[in-house]
């Protein structure tokens, strides 16, 4: 379903509006054979206040259905409509001036869960796996061993011997392969600096939408700057290097290939100060691993502070400052 608002006149003459549009699937009965038939209705509009479901005869004819009418008594009120397409025939009975199509209830699990409900000995395990929001197998095994949940007695330890093939878990929980760890880290403070910019997407009270971290590889000391624009990161790095050079020797800096770092102004500044620039390779943030990991840690801490204190989201800038100083 997709959002699509439309105002219309209802079948009783009242005004209504639809909120969404999409594909609707219903189950009906073939009058000739008595078999269930799945009827797909495309471009169907949904209105939460609608009193009944309406079918457009024009749209049905456009999709290949051919209408016909029959009345055993000859009276209009006893007339029956038939819709034929191929070998399928649907019957619509007339009531109060309208033709009604009888539908059948379907079990949602029979249709949408067919991909993950497997037959055999794993079916019970899969059902419990889904009931517990795709809980990992080891945790479920402990629940069975300790008899923590009523009704799980049907599961046996033999059910856990073979891997559980859950397609939903494979898609949703997949991760990139771990990157090779750096064998050597500098032990000289401020010998190597690294920096990265992270977007929050929500402006602070002061209008800042980004934060920048600069970290020393040896001491793990970090500086945090709030940015209104990414271009401000260039000035922050240059000012920090000028300040640190009063007491320490900086030999190398590492950035990603963002335009706020890799530009002619920064390159000239680093060359003039005898500092080597080592940008990361494209699509390889792991090469800037320390500061990249600190970005994630900082965001998690900010979220925890917000949840624990109930502060508005616009104060994430102040929370990040507290996390870096703490």
PDB file of C-alpha atoms in Angstrom:
ATOM      1  CA  UNK A   1       0.000   0.000   0.000  1.00  0.00           C
ATOM      2  CA  UNK A   2       1.138   3.555  -0.735  1.00  0.00           C
ATOM      3  CA  UNK A   3      -0.295   6.834   0.531  1.00  0.00           C
ATOM      4  CA  UNK A   4      -2.720   8.363  -1.991  1.00  0.00           C
ATOM      5  CA  UNK A   5      -5.491  10.689  -0.807  1.00  0.00           C
ATOM      6  CA  UNK A   6      -8.612  11.047  -2.956  1.00  0.00           C
ATOM      7  CA  UNK A   7     -12.041  12.520  -2.153  1.00  0.00           C
ATOM      8  CA  UNK A   8     -15.009  10.681  -3.652  1.00  0.00           C
ATOM      9  CA  UNK A   9     -18.799  10.374  -3.473  1.00  0.00           C
ATOM     10  CA  UNK A  10     -19.891   7.203  -1.685  1.00  0.00           C
ATOM     11  CA  UNK A  11     -22.480   4.770  -2.961  1.00  0.00           C
ATOM     12  CA  UNK A  12     -25.050   6.339  -0.633  1.00  0.00           C
ATOM     13  CA  UNK A  13     -24.258   9.862  -1.835  1.00  0.00           C
ATOM     14  CA  UNK A  14     -22.030  10.890   1.079  1.00  0.00           C
ATOM     15  CA  UNK A  15     -18.511  12.274   0.684  1.00  0.00           C
ATOM     16  CA  UNK A  16     -15.509  10.184   1.671  1.00  0.00           C
ATOM     17  CA  UNK A  17     -11.756  10.114   1.216  1.00  0.00           C
ATOM     18  CA  UNK A  18      -9.199   7.363   0.720  1.00  0.00           C
ATOM     19  CA  UNK A  19      -5.836   7.308   2.484  1.00  0.00           C
ATOM     20  CA  UNK A  20      -3.955   4.652   0.528  1.00  0.00           C
ATOM     21  CA  UNK A  21      -3.859   2.716  -2.707  1.00  0.00           C
ATOM     22  CA  UNK A  22      -2.462  -0.710  -3.543  1.00  0.00           C
ATOM     23  CA  UNK A  23      -3.077  -4.387  -4.262  1.00  0.00           C
ATOM     24  CA  UNK A  24      -5.874  -6.282  -2.467  1.00  0.00           C
ATOM     25  CA  UNK A  25      -6.135 -10.078  -2.603  1.00  0.00           C
ATOM     26  CA  UNK A  26      -9.461 -11.779  -1.804  1.00  0.00           C
ATOM     27  CA  UNK A  27     -10.632 -15.382  -1.895  1.00  0.00           C
ATOM     28  CA  UNK A  28     -13.862 -16.220  -3.720  1.00  0.00           C
ATOM     29  CA  UNK A  29     -15.620 -19.391  -4.892  1.00  0.00           C
ATOM     30  CA  UNK A  30     -15.808 -20.626  -8.466  1.00  0.00           C
ATOM     31  CA  UNK A  31     -19.526 -21.274  -9.025  1.00  0.00           C
ATOM     32  CA  UNK A  32     -18.848 -23.991 -11.604  1.00  0.00           C
ATOM     33  CA  UNK A  33     -16.372 -26.163  -9.676  1.00  0.00           C
ATOM     34  CA  UNK A  34     -16.781 -24.954  -6.086  1.00  0.00           C
ATOM     35  CA  UNK A  35     -13.021 -24.401  -5.813  1.00  0.00           C
ATOM     36  CA  UNK A  36     -11.419 -21.428  -4.104  1.00  0.00           C
ATOM     37  CA  UNK A  37     -10.164 -18.714  -6.453  1.00  0.00           C
ATOM     38  CA  UNK A  38      -7.724 -15.943  -5.553  1.00  0.00           C
ATOM     39  CA  UNK A  39      -8.834 -12.606  -6.992  1.00  0.00           C
ATOM     40  CA  UNK A  40      -6.213  -9.829  -7.187  1.00  0.00           C
ATOM     41  CA  UNK A  41      -7.550  -6.273  -7.311  1.00  0.00           C
ATOM     42  CA  UNK A  42      -4.907  -3.765  -8.365  1.00  0.00           C
ATOM     43  CA  UNK A  43      -4.998  -0.010  -7.697  1.00  0.00           C
ATOM     44  CA  UNK A  44      -7.541  -0.530  -4.895  1.00  0.00           C
ATOM     45  CA  UNK A  45      -8.185   2.500  -2.704  1.00  0.00           C
ATOM     46  CA  UNK A  46      -8.496   2.135   1.069  1.00  0.00           C
ATOM     47  CA  UNK A  47     -10.691   4.342   3.273  1.00  0.00           C
ATOM     48  CA  UNK A  48     -10.740   3.625   7.005  1.00  0.00           C
ATOM     49  CA  UNK A  49     -14.240   5.124   7.335  1.00  0.00           C
ATOM     50  CA  UNK A  50     -15.757   3.199   4.420  1.00  0.00           C
ATOM     51  CA  UNK A  51     -18.883   1.215   5.427  1.00  0.00           C
ATOM     52  CA  UNK A  52     -18.439  -1.510   2.798  1.00  0.00           C
ATOM     53  CA  UNK A  53     -16.152  -2.740   0.025  1.00  0.00           C
ATOM     54  CA  UNK A  54     -16.969  -1.602  -3.507  1.00  0.00           C
ATOM     55  CA  UNK A  55     -16.006  -3.265  -6.790  1.00  0.00           C
ATOM     56  CA  UNK A  56     -15.896  -1.326 -10.040  1.00  0.00           C
ATOM     57  CA  UNK A  57     -17.552  -3.237 -12.885  1.00  0.00           C
ATOM     58  CA  UNK A  58     -15.645  -1.126 -15.387  1.00  0.00           C
ATOM     59  CA  UNK A  59     -12.293  -2.056 -13.843  1.00  0.00           C
ATOM     60  CA  UNK A  60     -13.298  -5.729 -13.747  1.00  0.00           C
ATOM     61  CA  UNK A  61     -14.195  -5.637 -17.432  1.00  0.00           C
ATOM     62  CA  UNK A  62     -10.848  -3.996 -18.210  1.00  0.00           C
ATOM     63  CA  UNK A  63      -9.085  -6.883 -16.458  1.00  0.00           C
ATOM     64  CA  UNK A  64     -10.867  -9.493 -18.597  1.00  0.00           C
ATOM     65  CA  UNK A  65     -14.052 -10.317 -16.667  1.00  0.00           C
ATOM     66  CA  UNK A  66     -17.231 -10.572 -18.774  1.00  0.00           C
ATOM     67  CA  UNK A  67     -20.563  -9.843 -16.996  1.00  0.00           C
ATOM     68  CA  UNK A  68     -23.859 -11.604 -17.706  1.00  0.00           C
ATOM     69  CA  UNK A  69     -27.245 -11.621 -15.995  1.00  0.00           C
ATOM     70  CA  UNK A  70     -29.938 -14.221 -15.306  1.00  0.00           C
ATOM     71  CA  UNK A  71     -33.283 -14.190 -13.515  1.00  0.00           C
ATOM     72  CA  UNK A  72     -35.419 -17.311 -13.061  1.00  0.00           C
ATOM     73  CA  UNK A  73     -38.531 -15.296 -12.244  1.00  0.00           C
ATOM     74  CA  UNK A  74     -37.907 -12.527 -14.739  1.00  0.00           C
ATOM     75  CA  UNK A  75     -38.138  -9.893 -12.013  1.00  0.00           C
ATOM     76  CA  UNK A  76     -35.265  -7.368 -11.745  1.00  0.00           C
ATOM     77  CA  UNK A  77     -34.930  -7.847  -7.968  1.00  0.00           C
ATOM     78  CA  UNK A  78     -34.228 -11.581  -8.479  1.00  0.00           C
ATOM     79  CA  UNK A  79     -31.549 -11.013 -11.087  1.00  0.00           C
ATOM     80  CA  UNK A  80     -28.139 -12.659 -10.597  1.00  0.00           C
ATOM     81  CA  UNK A  81     -24.888 -11.381 -12.104  1.00  0.00           C
ATOM     82  CA  UNK A  82     -22.182 -13.734 -13.338  1.00  0.00           C
ATOM     83  CA  UNK A  83     -18.578 -12.749 -14.045  1.00  0.00           C
ATOM     84  CA  UNK A  84     -16.693 -15.058 -16.407  1.00  0.00           C
ATOM     85  CA  UNK A  85     -13.002 -15.124 -17.237  1.00  0.00           C
ATOM     86  CA  UNK A  86     -11.611 -18.241 -18.847  1.00  0.00           C
ATOM     87  CA  UNK A  87     -12.987 -21.277 -17.009  1.00  0.00           C
ATOM     88  CA  UNK A  88     -13.780 -19.328 -13.824  1.00  0.00           C
ATOM     89  CA  UNK A  89     -17.305 -18.082 -13.064  1.00  0.00           C
ATOM     90  CA  UNK A  90     -18.214 -15.856 -10.107  1.00  0.00           C
ATOM     91  CA  UNK A  91     -21.772 -15.337  -8.862  1.00  0.00           C
ATOM     92  CA  UNK A  92     -23.048 -12.030  -7.446  1.00  0.00           C
ATOM     93  CA  UNK A  93     -26.473 -11.934  -5.783  1.00  0.00           C
ATOM     94  CA  UNK A  94     -28.626  -8.811  -5.882  1.00  0.00           C
ATOM     95  CA  UNK A  95     -29.718  -7.209  -2.621  1.00  0.00           C
ATOM     96  CA  UNK A  96     -31.116  -3.713  -2.030  1.00  0.00           C
ATOM     97  CA  UNK A  97     -30.274  -2.657  -5.550  1.00  0.00           C
ATOM     98  CA  UNK A  98     -26.629  -3.781  -5.438  1.00  0.00           C
ATOM     99  CA  UNK A  99     -24.824  -6.937  -6.501  1.00  0.00           C
ATOM    100  CA  UNK A 100     -22.819  -8.607  -3.720  1.00  0.00           C
ATOM    101  CA  UNK A 101     -19.827 -10.928  -4.127  1.00  0.00           C
ATOM    102  CA  UNK A 102     -19.381 -13.466  -1.315  1.00  0.00           C
ATOM    103  CA  UNK A 103     -15.768 -13.781  -0.137  1.00  0.00           C
ATOM    104  CA  UNK A 104     -14.115 -16.376   2.088  1.00  0.00           C
ATOM    105  CA  UNK A 105     -11.857 -15.856   5.073  1.00  0.00           C
ATOM    106  CA  UNK A 106      -8.244 -16.895   4.647  1.00  0.00           C
ATOM    107  CA  UNK A 107      -5.636 -17.692   7.274  1.00  0.00           C
ATOM    108  CA  UNK A 108      -2.862 -15.129   6.920  1.00  0.00           C
ATOM    109  CA  UNK A 109      -0.273 -17.692   7.950  1.00  0.00           C
ATOM    110  CA  UNK A 110      -1.275 -19.925   5.024  1.00  0.00           C
ATOM    111  CA  UNK A 111      -0.320 -17.228   2.525  1.00  0.00           C
ATOM    112  CA  UNK A 112       2.314 -14.866   3.895  1.00  0.00           C
ATOM    113  CA  UNK A 113       4.218 -17.386   6.017  1.00  0.00           C
ATOM    114  CA  UNK A 114       4.561 -20.134   3.437  1.00  0.00           C
ATOM    115  CA  UNK A 115       8.202 -19.224   2.853  1.00  0.00           C
ATOM    116  CA  UNK A 116       9.281 -19.786   6.441  1.00  0.00           C
ATOM    117  CA  UNK A 117       6.994 -22.554   7.671  1.00  0.00           C
ATOM    118  CA  UNK A 118       8.803 -25.708   6.689  1.00  0.00           C
ATOM    119  CA  UNK A 119       7.508 -29.222   6.974  1.00  0.00           C
ATOM    120  CA  UNK A 120       9.067 -32.006   8.980  1.00  0.00           C
ATOM    121  CA  UNK A 121      10.702 -31.947  12.366  1.00  0.00           C
ATOM    122  CA  UNK A 122      11.787 -28.298  12.165  1.00  0.00           C
ATOM    123  CA  UNK A 123       8.258 -26.888  11.815  1.00  0.00           C
ATOM    124  CA  UNK A 124       7.682 -26.682  15.575  1.00  0.00           C
ATOM    125  CA  UNK A 125      11.097 -25.123  16.155  1.00  0.00           C
ATOM    126  CA  UNK A 126      10.435 -22.558  13.443  1.00  0.00           C
ATOM    127  CA  UNK A 127       7.115 -21.578  14.980  1.00  0.00           C
ATOM    128  CA  UNK A 128       8.729 -20.941  18.372  1.00  0.00           C
ATOM    129  CA  UNK A 129      11.563 -19.105  16.646  1.00  0.00           C
ATOM    130  CA  UNK A 130       9.038 -16.735  15.069  1.00  0.00           C
ATOM    131  CA  UNK A 131       6.966 -16.365  18.259  1.00  0.00           C
ATOM    132  CA  UNK A 132      10.047 -15.104  20.092  1.00  0.00           C
ATOM    133  CA  UNK A 133      10.784 -12.494  17.395  1.00  0.00           C
ATOM    134  CA  UNK A 134      13.418 -14.641  15.620  1.00  0.00           C
ATOM    135  CA  UNK A 135      15.343 -15.460  18.790  1.00  0.00           C
ATOM    136  CA  UNK A 136      18.679 -17.202  18.288  1.00  0.00           C
ATOM    137  CA  UNK A 137      18.737 -20.992  18.520  1.00  0.00           C
ATOM    138  CA  UNK A 138      21.119 -21.185  21.497  1.00  0.00           C
ATOM    139  CA  UNK A 139      18.815 -19.064  23.650  1.00  0.00           C
ATOM    140  CA  UNK A 140      15.838 -21.219  22.681  1.00  0.00           C
ATOM    141  CA  UNK A 141      17.807 -24.349  23.546  1.00  0.00           C
ATOM    142  CA  UNK A 142      18.489 -22.998  27.037  1.00  0.00           C
ATOM    143  CA  UNK A 143      14.795 -22.233  27.447  1.00  0.00           C
ATOM    144  CA  UNK A 144      13.960 -25.852  26.638  1.00  0.00           C
ATOM    145  CA  UNK A 145      16.641 -27.255  28.959  1.00  0.00           C
ATOM    146  CA  UNK A 146      15.533 -25.094  31.884  1.00  0.00           C
ATOM    147  CA  UNK A 147      11.806 -25.486  31.104  1.00  0.00           C
ATOM    148  CA  UNK A 148      11.331 -21.745  31.204  1.00  0.00           C
ATOM    149  CA  UNK A 149       8.275 -21.563  28.921  1.00  0.00           C
ATOM    150  CA  UNK A 150       5.050 -23.556  29.102  1.00  0.00           C
ATOM    151  CA  UNK A 151       4.253 -25.366  25.886  1.00  0.00           C
ATOM    152  CA  UNK A 152       7.831 -25.820  24.688  1.00  0.00           C
ATOM    153  CA  UNK A 153       7.876 -29.411  25.923  1.00  0.00           C
ATOM    154  CA  UNK A 154       7.129 -30.476  22.346  1.00  0.00           C
ATOM    155  CA  UNK A 155      10.655 -29.433  21.376  1.00  0.00           C
ATOM    156  CA  UNK A 156      13.397 -32.016  21.836  1.00  0.00           C
ATOM    157  CA  UNK A 157      17.150 -31.535  21.933  1.00  0.00           C
ATOM    158  CA  UNK A 158      17.411 -33.461  18.681  1.00  0.00           C
ATOM    159  CA  UNK A 159      15.546 -30.610  16.982  1.00  0.00           C
ATOM    160  CA  UNK A 160      18.543 -28.340  17.585  1.00  0.00           C
ATOM    161  CA  UNK A 161      21.160 -30.602  16.010  1.00  0.00           C
ATOM    162  CA  UNK A 162      20.684 -29.295  12.486  1.00  0.00           C
ATOM    163  CA  UNK A 163      20.875 -25.572  11.615  1.00  0.00           C
ATOM    164  CA  UNK A 164      17.626 -23.639  11.462  1.00  0.00           C
ATOM    165  CA  UNK A 165      17.178 -22.168   7.985  1.00  0.00           C
ATOM    166  CA  UNK A 166      15.261 -18.922   8.484  1.00  0.00           C
ATOM    167  CA  UNK A 167      15.341 -16.808   5.343  1.00  0.00           C
ATOM    168  CA  UNK A 168      14.116 -13.715   7.205  1.00  0.00           C
ATOM    169  CA  UNK A 169      17.037 -13.925   9.653  1.00  0.00           C
ATOM    170  CA  UNK A 170      19.549 -14.419   6.866  1.00  0.00           C
ATOM    171  CA  UNK A 171      18.342 -11.267   5.135  1.00  0.00           C
ATOM    172  CA  UNK A 172      17.803  -9.053   8.181  1.00  0.00           C
ATOM    173  CA  UNK A 173      20.808 -10.058  10.299  1.00  0.00           C
ATOM    174  CA  UNK A 174      23.521 -10.361   7.677  1.00  0.00           C
ATOM    175  CA  UNK A 175      26.715  -8.425   8.361  1.00  0.00           C
ATOM    176  CA  UNK A 176      29.810  -7.588   6.432  1.00  0.00           C
ATOM    177  CA  UNK A 177      32.845  -9.757   6.998  1.00  0.00           C
ATOM    178  CA  UNK A 178      35.092  -8.485   9.768  1.00  0.00           C
ATOM    179  CA  UNK A 179      37.999  -6.379   8.599  1.00  0.00           C
ATOM    180  CA  UNK A 180      41.555  -7.435   9.296  1.00  0.00           C
ATOM    181  CA  UNK A 181      42.808  -5.906  12.529  1.00  0.00           C
ATOM    182  CA  UNK A 182      45.694  -3.459  12.422  1.00  0.00           C
ATOM    183  CA  UNK A 183      48.807  -5.214  13.649  1.00  0.00           C
ATOM    184  CA  UNK A 184      50.635  -2.045  14.625  1.00  0.00           C
ATOM    185  CA  UNK A 185      49.383   1.037  16.417  1.00  0.00           C
ATOM    186  CA  UNK A 186      51.557   3.992  17.155  1.00  0.00           C
ATOM    187  CA  UNK A 187      52.497   4.434  20.815  1.00  0.00           C
ATOM    188  CA  UNK A 188      53.640   8.055  20.496  1.00  0.00           C
ATOM    189  CA  UNK A 189      50.951  10.490  21.544  1.00  0.00           C
ATOM    190  CA  UNK A 190      49.709  12.810  18.791  1.00  0.00           C
ATOM    191  CA  UNK A 191      51.982  11.151  16.231  1.00  0.00           C
ATOM    192  CA  UNK A 192      48.930  10.089  14.205  1.00  0.00           C
ATOM    193  CA  UNK A 193      45.527  11.788  14.177  1.00  0.00           C
ATOM    194  CA  UNK A 194      42.323  10.628  12.500  1.00  0.00           C
ATOM    195  CA  UNK A 195      39.007  12.391  11.975  1.00  0.00           C
ATOM    196  CA  UNK A 196      35.524  11.752  10.641  1.00  0.00           C
ATOM    197  CA  UNK A 197      32.211  13.602  10.298  1.00  0.00           C
ATOM    198  CA  UNK A 198      28.886  12.005  11.224  1.00  0.00           C
ATOM    199  CA  UNK A 199      25.419  13.259  10.274  1.00  0.00           C
ATOM    200  CA  UNK A 200      22.592  13.103  12.824  1.00  0.00           C
ATOM    201  CA  UNK A 201      19.915  14.474  10.506  1.00  0.00           C
ATOM    202  CA  UNK A 202      18.248  16.504  13.267  1.00  0.00           C
ATOM    203  CA  UNK A 203      19.234  20.101  13.929  1.00  0.00           C
ATOM    204  CA  UNK A 204      20.182  21.194  17.437  1.00  0.00           C
ATOM    205  CA  UNK A 205      18.909  24.394  19.013  1.00  0.00           C
ATOM    206  CA  UNK A 206      21.934  26.125  17.487  1.00  0.00           C
ATOM    207  CA  UNK A 207      21.285  24.715  14.009  1.00  0.00           C
ATOM    208  CA  UNK A 208      24.029  22.055  14.001  1.00  0.00           C
ATOM    209  CA  UNK A 209      23.322  18.867  12.017  1.00  0.00           C
ATOM    210  CA  UNK A 210      26.723  17.134  12.166  1.00  0.00           C
ATOM    211  CA  UNK A 211      29.411  16.321  14.670  1.00  0.00           C
ATOM    212  CA  UNK A 212      33.108  15.822  13.997  1.00  0.00           C
ATOM    213  CA  UNK A 213      35.429  13.591  15.976  1.00  0.00           C
ATOM    214  CA  UNK A 214      39.201  13.937  15.961  1.00  0.00           C
ATOM    215  CA  UNK A 215      41.069  11.158  17.766  1.00  0.00           C
ATOM    216  CA  UNK A 216      44.668  10.491  18.688  1.00  0.00           C
ATOM    217  CA  UNK A 217      45.581   6.918  17.838  1.00  0.00           C
ATOM    218  CA  UNK A 218      48.019   6.372  20.708  1.00  0.00           C
ATOM    219  CA  UNK A 219      46.194   7.895  23.688  1.00  0.00           C
ATOM    220  CA  UNK A 220      42.653   7.483  22.269  1.00  0.00           C
ATOM    221  CA  UNK A 221      41.970  11.063  23.366  1.00  0.00           C
ATOM    222  CA  UNK A 222      39.281  12.681  21.240  1.00  0.00           C
ATOM    223  CA  UNK A 223      37.855  16.072  20.432  1.00  0.00           C
ATOM    224  CA  UNK A 224      34.233  16.634  19.421  1.00  0.00           C
ATOM    225  CA  UNK A 225      32.981  19.561  17.339  1.00  0.00           C
ATOM    226  CA  UNK A 226      29.413  20.404  16.376  1.00  0.00           C
ATOM    227  CA  UNK A 227      29.010  21.477  12.757  1.00  0.00           C
ATOM    228  CA  UNK A 228      26.316  23.350  10.917  1.00  0.00           C
ATOM    229  CA  UNK A 229      27.983  22.562   7.584  1.00  0.00           C
ATOM    230  CA  UNK A 230      30.486  19.838   6.698  1.00  0.00           C
ATOM    231  CA  UNK A 231      32.919  22.428   5.336  1.00  0.00           C
ATOM    232  CA  UNK A 232      33.569  23.621   8.905  1.00  0.00           C
ATOM    233  CA  UNK A 233      35.521  20.406   9.553  1.00  0.00           C
ATOM    234  CA  UNK A 234      38.484  21.729   7.546  1.00  0.00           C
ATOM    235  CA  UNK A 235      38.996  24.714   9.835  1.00  0.00           C
ATOM    236  CA  UNK A 236      38.639  22.587  12.982  1.00  0.00           C
ATOM    237  CA  UNK A 237      41.398  20.188  11.920  1.00  0.00           C
ATOM    238  CA  UNK A 238      43.768  22.972  10.910  1.00  0.00           C
ATOM    239  CA  UNK A 239      43.255  24.914  14.153  1.00  0.00           C
ATOM    240  CA  UNK A 240      43.735  21.772  16.265  1.00  0.00           C
ATOM    241  CA  UNK A 241      46.981  20.883  14.488  1.00  0.00           C
ATOM    242  CA  UNK A 242      48.325  24.419  14.992  1.00  0.00           C
ATOM    243  CA  UNK A 243      47.557  24.205  18.698  1.00  0.00           C
ATOM    244  CA  UNK A 244      49.054  20.735  19.199  1.00  0.00           C
ATOM    245  CA  UNK A 245      52.223  21.581  17.278  1.00  0.00           C
ATOM    246  CA  UNK A 246      53.193  23.962  20.076  1.00  0.00           C
ATOM    247  CA  UNK A 247      54.002  20.927  22.262  1.00  0.00           C
ATOM    248  CA  UNK A 248      53.988  17.806  20.082  1.00  0.00           C
ATOM    249  CA  UNK A 249      55.123  16.516  16.698  1.00  0.00           C
ATOM    250  CA  UNK A 250      52.380  15.371  14.335  1.00  0.00           C
ATOM    251  CA  UNK A 251      53.590  13.118  11.533  1.00  0.00           C
ATOM    252  CA  UNK A 252      50.467  11.634   9.936  1.00  0.00           C
ATOM    253  CA  UNK A 253      46.741  12.262   9.669  1.00  0.00           C
ATOM    254  CA  UNK A 254      44.087   9.914   8.300  1.00  0.00           C
ATOM    255  CA  UNK A 255      40.748  10.976   6.833  1.00  0.00           C
ATOM    256  CA  UNK A 256      38.177   9.451   4.548  1.00  0.00           C
ATOM    257  CA  UNK A 257      37.877  10.839   1.035  1.00  0.00           C
ATOM    258  CA  UNK A 258      35.192  13.378   1.901  1.00  0.00           C
ATOM    259  CA  UNK A 259      35.525  16.784   0.289  1.00  0.00           C
ATOM    260  CA  UNK A 260      35.709  18.466   3.695  1.00  0.00           C
ATOM    261  CA  UNK A 261      39.079  16.761   4.283  1.00  0.00           C
ATOM    262  CA  UNK A 262      40.630  15.953   0.920  1.00  0.00           C
ATOM    263  CA  UNK A 263      40.853  19.344  -0.795  1.00  0.00           C
ATOM    264  CA  UNK A 264      43.592  21.654  -2.005  1.00  0.00           C
ATOM    265  CA  UNK A 265      43.432  23.843   1.100  1.00  0.00           C
ATOM    266  CA  UNK A 266      44.024  20.939   3.478  1.00  0.00           C
ATOM    267  CA  UNK A 267      46.681  19.365   1.250  1.00  0.00           C
ATOM    268  CA  UNK A 268      48.659  22.620   1.077  1.00  0.00           C
ATOM    269  CA  UNK A 269      48.377  23.115   4.831  1.00  0.00           C
ATOM    270  CA  UNK A 270      49.674  19.616   5.554  1.00  0.00           C
ATOM    271  CA  UNK A 271      52.553  19.931   3.082  1.00  0.00           C
ATOM    272  CA  UNK A 272      53.612  23.255   4.614  1.00  0.00           C
ATOM    273  CA  UNK A 273      53.690  21.648   8.061  1.00  0.00           C
ATOM    274  CA  UNK A 274      55.426  18.447   6.972  1.00  0.00           C
ATOM    275  CA  UNK A 275      52.478  16.184   7.805  1.00  0.00           C
ATOM    276  CA  UNK A 276      51.693  13.102   5.722  1.00  0.00           C
ATOM    277  CA  UNK A 277      48.093  12.667   4.535  1.00  0.00           C
ATOM    278  CA  UNK A 278      46.812   9.102   4.368  1.00  0.00           C
ATOM    279  CA  UNK A 279      43.233   9.037   3.047  1.00  0.00           C
ATOM    280  CA  UNK A 280      41.265   5.816   3.282  1.00  0.00           C
ATOM    281  CA  UNK A 281      40.350   3.824   0.204  1.00  0.00           C
ATOM    282  CA  UNK A 282      36.880   4.298  -1.221  1.00  0.00           C
ATOM    283  CA  UNK A 283      34.099   2.285   0.480  1.00  0.00           C
ATOM    284  CA  UNK A 284      36.539   1.094   3.165  1.00  0.00           C
ATOM    285  CA  UNK A 285      35.666   2.940   6.394  1.00  0.00           C
ATOM    286  CA  UNK A 286      37.408   0.151   8.356  1.00  0.00           C
ATOM    287  CA  UNK A 287      40.754   1.784   7.547  1.00  0.00           C
ATOM    288  CA  UNK A 288      39.627   4.654   9.773  1.00  0.00           C
ATOM    289  CA  UNK A 289      38.435   2.123  12.304  1.00  0.00           C
ATOM    290  CA  UNK A 290      39.118   3.824  15.641  1.00  0.00           C
ATOM    291  CA  UNK A 291      37.253   7.029  14.948  1.00  0.00           C
ATOM    292  CA  UNK A 292      34.529   5.192  13.010  1.00  0.00           C
ATOM    293  CA  UNK A 293      33.902   2.990  16.044  1.00  0.00           C
ATOM    294  CA  UNK A 294      33.880   6.033  18.304  1.00  0.00           C
ATOM    295  CA  UNK A 295      31.177   7.564  16.110  1.00  0.00           C
ATOM    296  CA  UNK A 296      28.933   4.590  16.795  1.00  0.00           C
ATOM    297  CA  UNK A 297      29.760   4.552  20.510  1.00  0.00           C
ATOM    298  CA  UNK A 298      29.022   8.253  20.829  1.00  0.00           C
ATOM    299  CA  UNK A 299      25.667   7.972  19.055  1.00  0.00           C
ATOM    300  CA  UNK A 300      24.674   5.054  21.312  1.00  0.00           C
ATOM    301  CA  UNK A 301      25.569   7.038  24.434  1.00  0.00           C
ATOM    302  CA  UNK A 302      23.590  10.038  23.218  1.00  0.00           C
ATOM    303  CA  UNK A 303      20.562   7.812  22.650  1.00  0.00           C
ATOM    304  CA  UNK A 304      20.929   6.305  26.114  1.00  0.00           C
ATOM    305  CA  UNK A 305      21.037   9.747  27.725  1.00  0.00           C
ATOM    306  CA  UNK A 306      17.956  10.819  25.797  1.00  0.00           C
ATOM    307  CA  UNK A 307      16.005   7.701  26.784  1.00  0.00           C
ATOM    308  CA  UNK A 308      17.100   7.885  30.420  1.00  0.00           C
ATOM    309  CA  UNK A 309      16.413  11.582  30.966  1.00  0.00           C
ATOM    310  CA  UNK A 310      13.560  12.263  28.569  1.00  0.00           C
ATOM    311  CA  UNK A 311      15.396  15.220  27.028  1.00  0.00           C
ATOM    312  CA  UNK A 312      14.176  16.467  23.636  1.00  0.00           C
ATOM    313  CA  UNK A 313      16.030  15.128  20.616  1.00  0.00           C
ATOM    314  CA  UNK A 314      17.191  18.636  19.676  1.00  0.00           C
ATOM    315  CA  UNK A 315      19.596  18.560  22.661  1.00  0.00           C
ATOM    316  CA  UNK A 316      21.724  15.761  21.182  1.00  0.00           C
ATOM    317  CA  UNK A 317      24.552  18.261  20.735  1.00  0.00           C
ATOM    318  CA  UNK A 318      24.791  18.955  24.461  1.00  0.00           C
ATOM    319  CA  UNK A 319      24.586  15.226  25.193  1.00  0.00           C
ATOM    320  CA  UNK A 320      27.456  14.470  22.807  1.00  0.00           C
ATOM    321  CA  UNK A 321      29.587  17.099  24.522  1.00  0.00           C
ATOM    322  CA  UNK A 322      28.900  15.475  27.902  1.00  0.00           C
ATOM    323  CA  UNK A 323      29.804  12.026  26.511  1.00  0.00           C
ATOM    324  CA  UNK A 324      33.127  13.210  25.112  1.00  0.00           C
ATOM    325  CA  UNK A 325      34.092  14.979  28.320  1.00  0.00           C
ATOM    326  CA  UNK A 326      32.935  12.138  30.568  1.00  0.00           C
TER     327      UNK A 326
END
